[in-house]
Tab-separated table of C-alpha atoms (C1' of nucleotides) in Angstrom:
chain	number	residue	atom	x	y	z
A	1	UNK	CA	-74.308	-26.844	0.220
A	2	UNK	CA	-77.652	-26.810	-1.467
A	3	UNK	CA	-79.616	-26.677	1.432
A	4	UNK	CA	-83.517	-24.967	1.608
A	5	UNK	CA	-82.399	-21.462	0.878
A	6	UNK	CA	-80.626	-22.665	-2.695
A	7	UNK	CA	-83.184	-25.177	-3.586
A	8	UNK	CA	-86.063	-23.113	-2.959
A	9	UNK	CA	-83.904	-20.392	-4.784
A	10	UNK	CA	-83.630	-23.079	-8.094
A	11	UNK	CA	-87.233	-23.748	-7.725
A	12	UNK	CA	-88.647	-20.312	-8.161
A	13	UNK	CA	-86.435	-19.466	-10.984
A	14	UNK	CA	-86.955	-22.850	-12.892
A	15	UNK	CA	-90.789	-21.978	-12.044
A	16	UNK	CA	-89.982	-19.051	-14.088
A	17	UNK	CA	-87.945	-20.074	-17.135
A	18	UNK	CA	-89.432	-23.695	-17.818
A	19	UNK	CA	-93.068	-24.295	-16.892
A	20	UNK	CA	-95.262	-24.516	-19.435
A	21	UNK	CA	-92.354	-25.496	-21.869
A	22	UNK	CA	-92.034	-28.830	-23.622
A	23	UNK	CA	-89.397	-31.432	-23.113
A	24	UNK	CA	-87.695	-32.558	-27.000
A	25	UNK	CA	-84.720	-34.890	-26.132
A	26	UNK	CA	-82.538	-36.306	-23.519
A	27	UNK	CA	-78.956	-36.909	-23.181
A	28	UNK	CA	-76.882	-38.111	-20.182
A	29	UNK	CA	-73.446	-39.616	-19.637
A	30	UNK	CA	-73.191	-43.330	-18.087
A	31	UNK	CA	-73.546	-41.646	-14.307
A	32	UNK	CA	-75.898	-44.310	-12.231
A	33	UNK	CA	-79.257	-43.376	-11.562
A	34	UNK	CA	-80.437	-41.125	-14.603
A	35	UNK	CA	-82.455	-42.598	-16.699
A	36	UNK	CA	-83.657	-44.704	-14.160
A	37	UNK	CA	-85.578	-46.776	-16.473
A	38	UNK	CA	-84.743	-45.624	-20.302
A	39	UNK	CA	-88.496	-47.190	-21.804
A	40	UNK	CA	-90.300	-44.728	-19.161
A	41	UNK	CA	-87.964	-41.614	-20.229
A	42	UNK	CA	-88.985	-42.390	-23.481
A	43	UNK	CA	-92.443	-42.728	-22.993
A	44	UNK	CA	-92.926	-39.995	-20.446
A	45	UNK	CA	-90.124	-37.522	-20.148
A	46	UNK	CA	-89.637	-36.798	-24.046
A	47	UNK	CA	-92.405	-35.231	-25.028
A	48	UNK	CA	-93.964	-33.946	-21.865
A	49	UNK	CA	-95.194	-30.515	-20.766
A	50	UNK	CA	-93.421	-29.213	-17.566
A	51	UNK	CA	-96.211	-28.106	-15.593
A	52	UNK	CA	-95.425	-26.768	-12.308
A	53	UNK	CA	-91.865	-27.020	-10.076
A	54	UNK	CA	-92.301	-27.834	-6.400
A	55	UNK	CA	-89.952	-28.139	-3.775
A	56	UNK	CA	-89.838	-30.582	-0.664
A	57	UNK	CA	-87.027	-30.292	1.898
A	58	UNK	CA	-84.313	-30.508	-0.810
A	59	UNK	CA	-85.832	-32.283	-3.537
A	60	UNK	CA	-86.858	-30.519	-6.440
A	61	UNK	CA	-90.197	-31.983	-7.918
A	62	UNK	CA	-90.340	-31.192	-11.484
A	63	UNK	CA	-93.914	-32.182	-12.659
A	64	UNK	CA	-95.351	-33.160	-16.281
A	65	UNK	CA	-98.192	-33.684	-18.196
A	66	UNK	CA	-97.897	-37.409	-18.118
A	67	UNK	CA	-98.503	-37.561	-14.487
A	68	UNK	CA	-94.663	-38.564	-14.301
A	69	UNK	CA	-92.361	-36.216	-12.235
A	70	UNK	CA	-88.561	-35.612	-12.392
A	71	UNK	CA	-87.061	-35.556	-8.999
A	72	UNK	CA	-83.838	-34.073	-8.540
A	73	UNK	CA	-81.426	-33.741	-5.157
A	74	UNK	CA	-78.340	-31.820	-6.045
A	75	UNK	CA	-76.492	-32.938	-2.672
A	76	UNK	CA	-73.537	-30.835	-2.329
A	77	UNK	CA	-72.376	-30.059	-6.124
A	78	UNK	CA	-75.377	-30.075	-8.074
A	79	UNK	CA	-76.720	-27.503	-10.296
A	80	UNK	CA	-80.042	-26.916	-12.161
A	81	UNK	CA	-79.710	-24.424	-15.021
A	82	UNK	CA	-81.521	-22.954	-17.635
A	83	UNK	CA	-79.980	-21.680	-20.706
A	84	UNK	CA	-81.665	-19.811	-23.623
A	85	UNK	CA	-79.969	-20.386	-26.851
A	86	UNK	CA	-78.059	-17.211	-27.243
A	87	UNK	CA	-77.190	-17.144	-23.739
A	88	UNK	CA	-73.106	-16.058	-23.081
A	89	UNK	CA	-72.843	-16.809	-19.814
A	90	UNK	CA	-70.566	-13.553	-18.064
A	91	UNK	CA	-71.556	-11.441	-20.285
A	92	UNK	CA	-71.868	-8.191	-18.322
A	93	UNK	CA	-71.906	-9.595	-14.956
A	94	UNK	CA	-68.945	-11.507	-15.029
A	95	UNK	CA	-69.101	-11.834	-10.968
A	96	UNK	CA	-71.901	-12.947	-10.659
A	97	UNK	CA	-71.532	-16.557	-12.940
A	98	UNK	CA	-69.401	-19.120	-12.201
A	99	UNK	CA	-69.948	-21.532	-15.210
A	100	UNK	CA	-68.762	-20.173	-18.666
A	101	UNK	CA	-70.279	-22.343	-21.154
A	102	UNK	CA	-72.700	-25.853	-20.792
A	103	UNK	CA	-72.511	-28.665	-21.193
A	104	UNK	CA	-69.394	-28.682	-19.426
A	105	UNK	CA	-67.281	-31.372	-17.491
A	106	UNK	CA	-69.634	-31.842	-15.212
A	107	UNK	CA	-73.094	-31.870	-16.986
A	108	UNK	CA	-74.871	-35.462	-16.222
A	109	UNK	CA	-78.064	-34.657	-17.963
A	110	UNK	CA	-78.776	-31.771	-20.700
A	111	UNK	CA	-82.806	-31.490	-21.248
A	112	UNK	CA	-83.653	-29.642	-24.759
A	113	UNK	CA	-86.804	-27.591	-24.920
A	114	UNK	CA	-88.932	-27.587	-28.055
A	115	UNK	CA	-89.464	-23.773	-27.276
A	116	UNK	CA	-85.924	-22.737	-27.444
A	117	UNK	CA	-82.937	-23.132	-24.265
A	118	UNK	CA	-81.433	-25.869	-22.240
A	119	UNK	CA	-81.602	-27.508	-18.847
A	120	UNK	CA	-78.532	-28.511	-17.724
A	121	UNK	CA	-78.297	-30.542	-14.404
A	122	UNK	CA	-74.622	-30.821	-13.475
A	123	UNK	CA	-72.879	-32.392	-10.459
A	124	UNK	CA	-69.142	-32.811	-9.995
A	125	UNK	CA	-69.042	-35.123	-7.402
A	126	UNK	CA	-71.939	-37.085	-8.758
A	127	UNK	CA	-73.407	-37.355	-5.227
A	128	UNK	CA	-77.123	-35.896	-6.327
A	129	UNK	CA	-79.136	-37.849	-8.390
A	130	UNK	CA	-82.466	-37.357	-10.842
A	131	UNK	CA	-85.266	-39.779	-10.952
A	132	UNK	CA	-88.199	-40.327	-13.239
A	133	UNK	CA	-91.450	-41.098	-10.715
A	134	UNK	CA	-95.060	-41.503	-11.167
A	135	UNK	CA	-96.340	-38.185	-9.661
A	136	UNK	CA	-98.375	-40.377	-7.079
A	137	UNK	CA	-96.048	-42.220	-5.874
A	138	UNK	CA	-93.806	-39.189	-5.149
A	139	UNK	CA	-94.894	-39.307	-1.170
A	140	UNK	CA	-94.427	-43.454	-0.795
A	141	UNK	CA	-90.827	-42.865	-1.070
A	142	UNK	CA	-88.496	-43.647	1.776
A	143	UNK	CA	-87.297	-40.349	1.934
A	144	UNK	CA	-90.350	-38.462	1.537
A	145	UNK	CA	-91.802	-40.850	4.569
A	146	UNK	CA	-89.689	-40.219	6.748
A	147	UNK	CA	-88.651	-36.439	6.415
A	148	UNK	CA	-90.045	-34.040	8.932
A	149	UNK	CA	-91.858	-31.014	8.427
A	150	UNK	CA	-91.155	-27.808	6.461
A	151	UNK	CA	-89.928	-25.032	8.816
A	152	UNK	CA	-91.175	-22.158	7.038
A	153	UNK	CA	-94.872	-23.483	6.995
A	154	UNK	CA	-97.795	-22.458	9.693
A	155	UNK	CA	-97.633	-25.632	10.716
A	156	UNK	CA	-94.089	-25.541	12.189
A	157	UNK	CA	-94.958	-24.148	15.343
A	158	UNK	CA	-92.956	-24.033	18.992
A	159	UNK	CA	-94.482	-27.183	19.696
A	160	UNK	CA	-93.923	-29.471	16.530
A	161	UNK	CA	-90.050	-28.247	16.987
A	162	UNK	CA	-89.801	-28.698	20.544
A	163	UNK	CA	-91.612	-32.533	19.921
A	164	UNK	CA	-89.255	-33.499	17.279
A	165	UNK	CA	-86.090	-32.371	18.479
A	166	UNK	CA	-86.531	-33.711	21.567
A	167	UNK	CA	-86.558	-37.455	20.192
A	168	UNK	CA	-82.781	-36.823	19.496
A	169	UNK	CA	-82.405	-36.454	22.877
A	170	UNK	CA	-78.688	-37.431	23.267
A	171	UNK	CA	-77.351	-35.984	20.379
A	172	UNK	CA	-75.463	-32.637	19.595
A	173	UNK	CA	-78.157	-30.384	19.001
A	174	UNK	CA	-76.285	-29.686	15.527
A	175	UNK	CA	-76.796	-33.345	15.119
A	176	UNK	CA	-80.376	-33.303	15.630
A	177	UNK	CA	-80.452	-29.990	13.430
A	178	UNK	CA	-79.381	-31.891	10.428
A	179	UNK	CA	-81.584	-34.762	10.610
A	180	UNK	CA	-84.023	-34.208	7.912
A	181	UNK	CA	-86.699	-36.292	10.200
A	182	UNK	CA	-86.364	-33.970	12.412
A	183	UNK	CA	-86.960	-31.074	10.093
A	184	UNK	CA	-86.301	-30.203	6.662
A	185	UNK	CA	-84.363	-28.258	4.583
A	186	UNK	CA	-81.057	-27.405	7.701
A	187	UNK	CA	-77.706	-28.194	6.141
A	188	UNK	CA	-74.549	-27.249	7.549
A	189	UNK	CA	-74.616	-23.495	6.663
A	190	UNK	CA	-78.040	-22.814	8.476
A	191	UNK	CA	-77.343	-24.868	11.243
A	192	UNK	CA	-74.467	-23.143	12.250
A	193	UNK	CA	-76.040	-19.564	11.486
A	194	UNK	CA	-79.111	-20.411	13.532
A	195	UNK	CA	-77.024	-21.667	16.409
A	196	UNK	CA	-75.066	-18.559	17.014
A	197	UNK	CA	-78.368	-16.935	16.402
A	198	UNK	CA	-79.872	-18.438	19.407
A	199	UNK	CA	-77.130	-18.318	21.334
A	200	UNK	CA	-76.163	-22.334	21.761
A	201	UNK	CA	-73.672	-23.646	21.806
A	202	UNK	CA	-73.704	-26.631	19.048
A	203	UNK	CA	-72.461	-29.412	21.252
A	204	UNK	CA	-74.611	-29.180	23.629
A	205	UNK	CA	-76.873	-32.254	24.210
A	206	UNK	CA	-80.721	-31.741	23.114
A	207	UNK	CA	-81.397	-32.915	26.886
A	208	UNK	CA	-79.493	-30.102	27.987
A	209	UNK	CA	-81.525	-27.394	25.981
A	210	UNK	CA	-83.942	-25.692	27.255
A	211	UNK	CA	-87.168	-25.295	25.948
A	212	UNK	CA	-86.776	-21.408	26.230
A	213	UNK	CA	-83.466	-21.583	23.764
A	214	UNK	CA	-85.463	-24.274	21.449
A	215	UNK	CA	-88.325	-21.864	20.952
A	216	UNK	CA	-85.548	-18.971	19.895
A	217	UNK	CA	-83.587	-21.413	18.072
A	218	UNK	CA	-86.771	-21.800	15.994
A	219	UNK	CA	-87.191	-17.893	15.691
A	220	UNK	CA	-83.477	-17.493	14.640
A	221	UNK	CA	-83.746	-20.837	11.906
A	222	UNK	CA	-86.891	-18.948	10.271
A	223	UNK	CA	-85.470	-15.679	10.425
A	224	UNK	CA	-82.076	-16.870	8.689
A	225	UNK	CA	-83.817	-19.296	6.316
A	226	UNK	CA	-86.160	-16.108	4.938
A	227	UNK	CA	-83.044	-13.713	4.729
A	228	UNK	CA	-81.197	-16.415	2.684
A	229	UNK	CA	-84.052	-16.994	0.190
A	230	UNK	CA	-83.834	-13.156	-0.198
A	231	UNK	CA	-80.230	-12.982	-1.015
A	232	UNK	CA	-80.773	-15.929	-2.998
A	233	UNK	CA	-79.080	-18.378	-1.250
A	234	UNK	CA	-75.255	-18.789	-0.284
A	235	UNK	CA	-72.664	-19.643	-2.921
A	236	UNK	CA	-69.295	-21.055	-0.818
A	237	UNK	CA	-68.250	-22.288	-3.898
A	238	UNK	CA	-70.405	-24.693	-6.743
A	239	UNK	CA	-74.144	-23.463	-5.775
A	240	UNK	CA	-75.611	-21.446	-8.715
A	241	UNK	CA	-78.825	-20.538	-9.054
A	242	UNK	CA	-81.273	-21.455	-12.446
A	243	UNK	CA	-79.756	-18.952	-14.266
A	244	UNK	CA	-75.979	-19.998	-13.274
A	245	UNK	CA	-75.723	-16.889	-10.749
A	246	UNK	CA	-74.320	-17.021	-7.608
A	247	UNK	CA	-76.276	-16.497	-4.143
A	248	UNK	CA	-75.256	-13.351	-2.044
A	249	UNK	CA	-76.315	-14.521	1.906
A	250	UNK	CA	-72.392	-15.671	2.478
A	251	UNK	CA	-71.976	-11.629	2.591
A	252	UNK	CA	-74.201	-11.553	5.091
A	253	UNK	CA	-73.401	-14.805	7.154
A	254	UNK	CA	-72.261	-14.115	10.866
A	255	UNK	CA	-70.248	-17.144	11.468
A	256	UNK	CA	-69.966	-19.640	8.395
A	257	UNK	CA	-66.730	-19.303	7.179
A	258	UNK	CA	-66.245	-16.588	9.685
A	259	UNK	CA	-63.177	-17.791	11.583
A	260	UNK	CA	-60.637	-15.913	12.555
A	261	UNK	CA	-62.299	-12.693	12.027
A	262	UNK	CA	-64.929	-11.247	15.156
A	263	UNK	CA	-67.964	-12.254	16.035
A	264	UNK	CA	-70.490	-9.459	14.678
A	265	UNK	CA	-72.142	-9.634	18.338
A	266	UNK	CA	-69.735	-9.428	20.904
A	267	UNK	CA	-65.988	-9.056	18.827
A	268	UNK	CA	-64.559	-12.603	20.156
A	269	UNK	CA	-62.809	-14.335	17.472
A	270	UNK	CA	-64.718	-16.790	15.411
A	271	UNK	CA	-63.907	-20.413	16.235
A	272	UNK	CA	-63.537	-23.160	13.234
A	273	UNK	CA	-64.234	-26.586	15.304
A	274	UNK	CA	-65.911	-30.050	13.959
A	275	UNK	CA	-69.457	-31.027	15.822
A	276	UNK	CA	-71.449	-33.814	14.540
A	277	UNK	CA	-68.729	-34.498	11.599
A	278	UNK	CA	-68.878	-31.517	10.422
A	279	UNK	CA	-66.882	-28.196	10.141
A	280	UNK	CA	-68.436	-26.127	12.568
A	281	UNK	CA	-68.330	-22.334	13.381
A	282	UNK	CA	-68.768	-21.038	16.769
A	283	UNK	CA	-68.717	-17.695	18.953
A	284	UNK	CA	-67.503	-19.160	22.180
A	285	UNK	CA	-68.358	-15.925	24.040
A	286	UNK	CA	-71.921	-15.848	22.923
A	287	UNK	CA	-72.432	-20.047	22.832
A	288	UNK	CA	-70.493	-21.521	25.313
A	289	UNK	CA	-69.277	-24.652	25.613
A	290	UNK	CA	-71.415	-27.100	27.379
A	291	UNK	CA	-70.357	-28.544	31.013
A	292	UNK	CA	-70.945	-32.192	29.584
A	293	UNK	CA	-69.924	-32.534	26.162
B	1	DC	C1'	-84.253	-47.998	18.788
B	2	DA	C1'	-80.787	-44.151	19.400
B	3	DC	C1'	-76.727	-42.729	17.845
B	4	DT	C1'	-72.146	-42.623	15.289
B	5	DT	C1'	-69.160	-43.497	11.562
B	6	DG	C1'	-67.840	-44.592	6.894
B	7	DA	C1'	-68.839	-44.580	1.998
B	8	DC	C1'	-70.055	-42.327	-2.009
B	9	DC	C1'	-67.095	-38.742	-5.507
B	10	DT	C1'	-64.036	-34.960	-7.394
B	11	DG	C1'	-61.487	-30.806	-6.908
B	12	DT	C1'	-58.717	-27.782	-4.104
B	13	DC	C1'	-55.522	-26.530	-0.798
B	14	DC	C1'	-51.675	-27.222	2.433
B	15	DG	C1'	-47.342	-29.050	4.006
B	16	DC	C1'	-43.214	-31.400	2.812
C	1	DT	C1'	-42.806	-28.540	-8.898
C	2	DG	C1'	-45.003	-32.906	-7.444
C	3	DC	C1'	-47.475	-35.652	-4.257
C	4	DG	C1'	-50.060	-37.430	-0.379
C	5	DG	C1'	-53.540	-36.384	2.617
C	6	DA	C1'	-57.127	-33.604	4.699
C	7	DC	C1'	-61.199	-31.421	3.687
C	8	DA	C1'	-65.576	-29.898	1.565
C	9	DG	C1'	-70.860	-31.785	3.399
C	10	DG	C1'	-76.151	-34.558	2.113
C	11	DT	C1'	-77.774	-38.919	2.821
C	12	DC	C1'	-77.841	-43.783	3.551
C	13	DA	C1'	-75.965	-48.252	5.031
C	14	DA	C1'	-73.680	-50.512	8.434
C	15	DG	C1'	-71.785	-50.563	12.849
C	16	DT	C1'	-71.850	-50.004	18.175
DNA sequence: CACTTGACCTGTCCGC
DNA sequence: TGCGGACAGGTCAAGT
């Protein structure tokens, strides 16, 4: 569920609540992968100064002063969040929190600040992961090789979508959507949204899309992307924000977790179907379904 | 190389 | 009520 919207979301408020501040102690449970290497945590993650929170495609890049940073991919459960010591989480706006009191069940990590307040990362499946990196060698991972470009840069233009997507030539253009090589940040939720946006349907092959519906489909992933960092994301049902609040774009979302109820375009019924693996919503009015596949 | 499927986990929901 | 199974969906390894 975290997908560019939520993580982008995280980033800006851990930009605000933790930069600056000064990392005291560490504790985790036995989860694999955090601390990657206990003597470096040690030496520099306790200690350090956070000193600026980035974001690439759906990795959170938490920098520090000892030219270390903590990278963090919450996958489908995970949450990043801050909490100041006399936080009561609820307190007068019960709706919009969906995690009572930290640590909980699922906290993996809990970060204490010498200033005051918590960092909690939590993850009940345990899918997402945190890593302790030299800040240099951030972009000679495997991941950060090979993923493709950010779609809401200047740089992401008609032309660098059309190129990419077009390798994926015989794949579901939902397929080729979700291939973070392709481009980054598109996760099932956006996929979908952008899809009905431009009108495709999301079986159809990338061969069979025309360059006409690939430059709106790259209007209509932009537009939805933006509007979704606005509402602060979309919370189906673990993704909280820094502060442990929920994300408001599912309110607004035209067909995720729209079936059954009519399309906000033309008034056919929402479809539920599965492209790609995945749980996919459709219009089949407004996208349809492709002559060969 | 392009593409698809299964594995990784836990919690929830649905049908019997 | 209990219980098995499907499902949720990001990424990578292994398979075709």
């Amino acid at each position: 569920m975290p997908e560019l919207p939520e993580v982008e979301t995280v980033r800006r408020g851990l930009e605000r609540l933790i930069v600056n501040k000064t990392i005291k102690a560490e504790e985790h449970d036995t989860q694999k992968g955090f601390p990657n290497n206990p003597e470096e945590v040690a030496q520099f993650l306790i200690g350090a100064t956070i000193t600026a929170v980035r974001r690439r495609a759906k990795v959170l890049l938490i920098d520090l002063s000892t030219g270390y940073s903590l990278l963090v991919h919450l996958k489908m459960t995970g949450q990043m969040v801050y909490v100041d010591d006399a936080a009561r989480f609820g307190a007068g706006h019960p709706n919009d929190s969906l995690i009572h009191e930290l640590p909980d069940r699922s906290t993996r990590v809990t970060l204490t600040l010498k200033e005051g307040g918590k960092l909690f990362f939590n993850d009940q499946r345990k899918f997402g992961w945190m890593k302790l990196l030299p800040t240099e060698l951030i972009m000679e991972t495997p991941f950060m090789q090979k993923v493709g470009p950010e779609p809401l840069e200047a740089t992401f233009t008609d032309e660098v979508f059309i190129s990419r997507v077009r390798r994926r030539k015989n794949s579901p253009i939902k397929a080729a959507l979700l291939d973070q090589s392709v481009l980054a940040g598109i996760g099932n939720i956006y996929a979908d949204e952008g899809l009905w946006g431009a009108k495709i349907h999301p079986s159809t092959l990338v061969r069979d899309v025309t360059d006409k519906q690939l430059r709106e489909l790259r209007t209509e992933l932009q537009t939805v992307l933006k509007l979704a960092i606005e509402k602060g994301g979309s919370t189906d049902r673990n993704y909280v924000n820094a502060e442990g609040k929920k994300g408001s774009y599912m309110d607004f979302a035209r067909v995720f977790r729209k079936e059954n109820t009519p399309c906000p375009r033309c008034g056919m019924t929402i479809m539920k179907t599965r492209v790609a693996g995945r749980g996919t919503h459709i219009c089949l009015h407004c996208q349809p379904e492709p002559q060969h596949a």
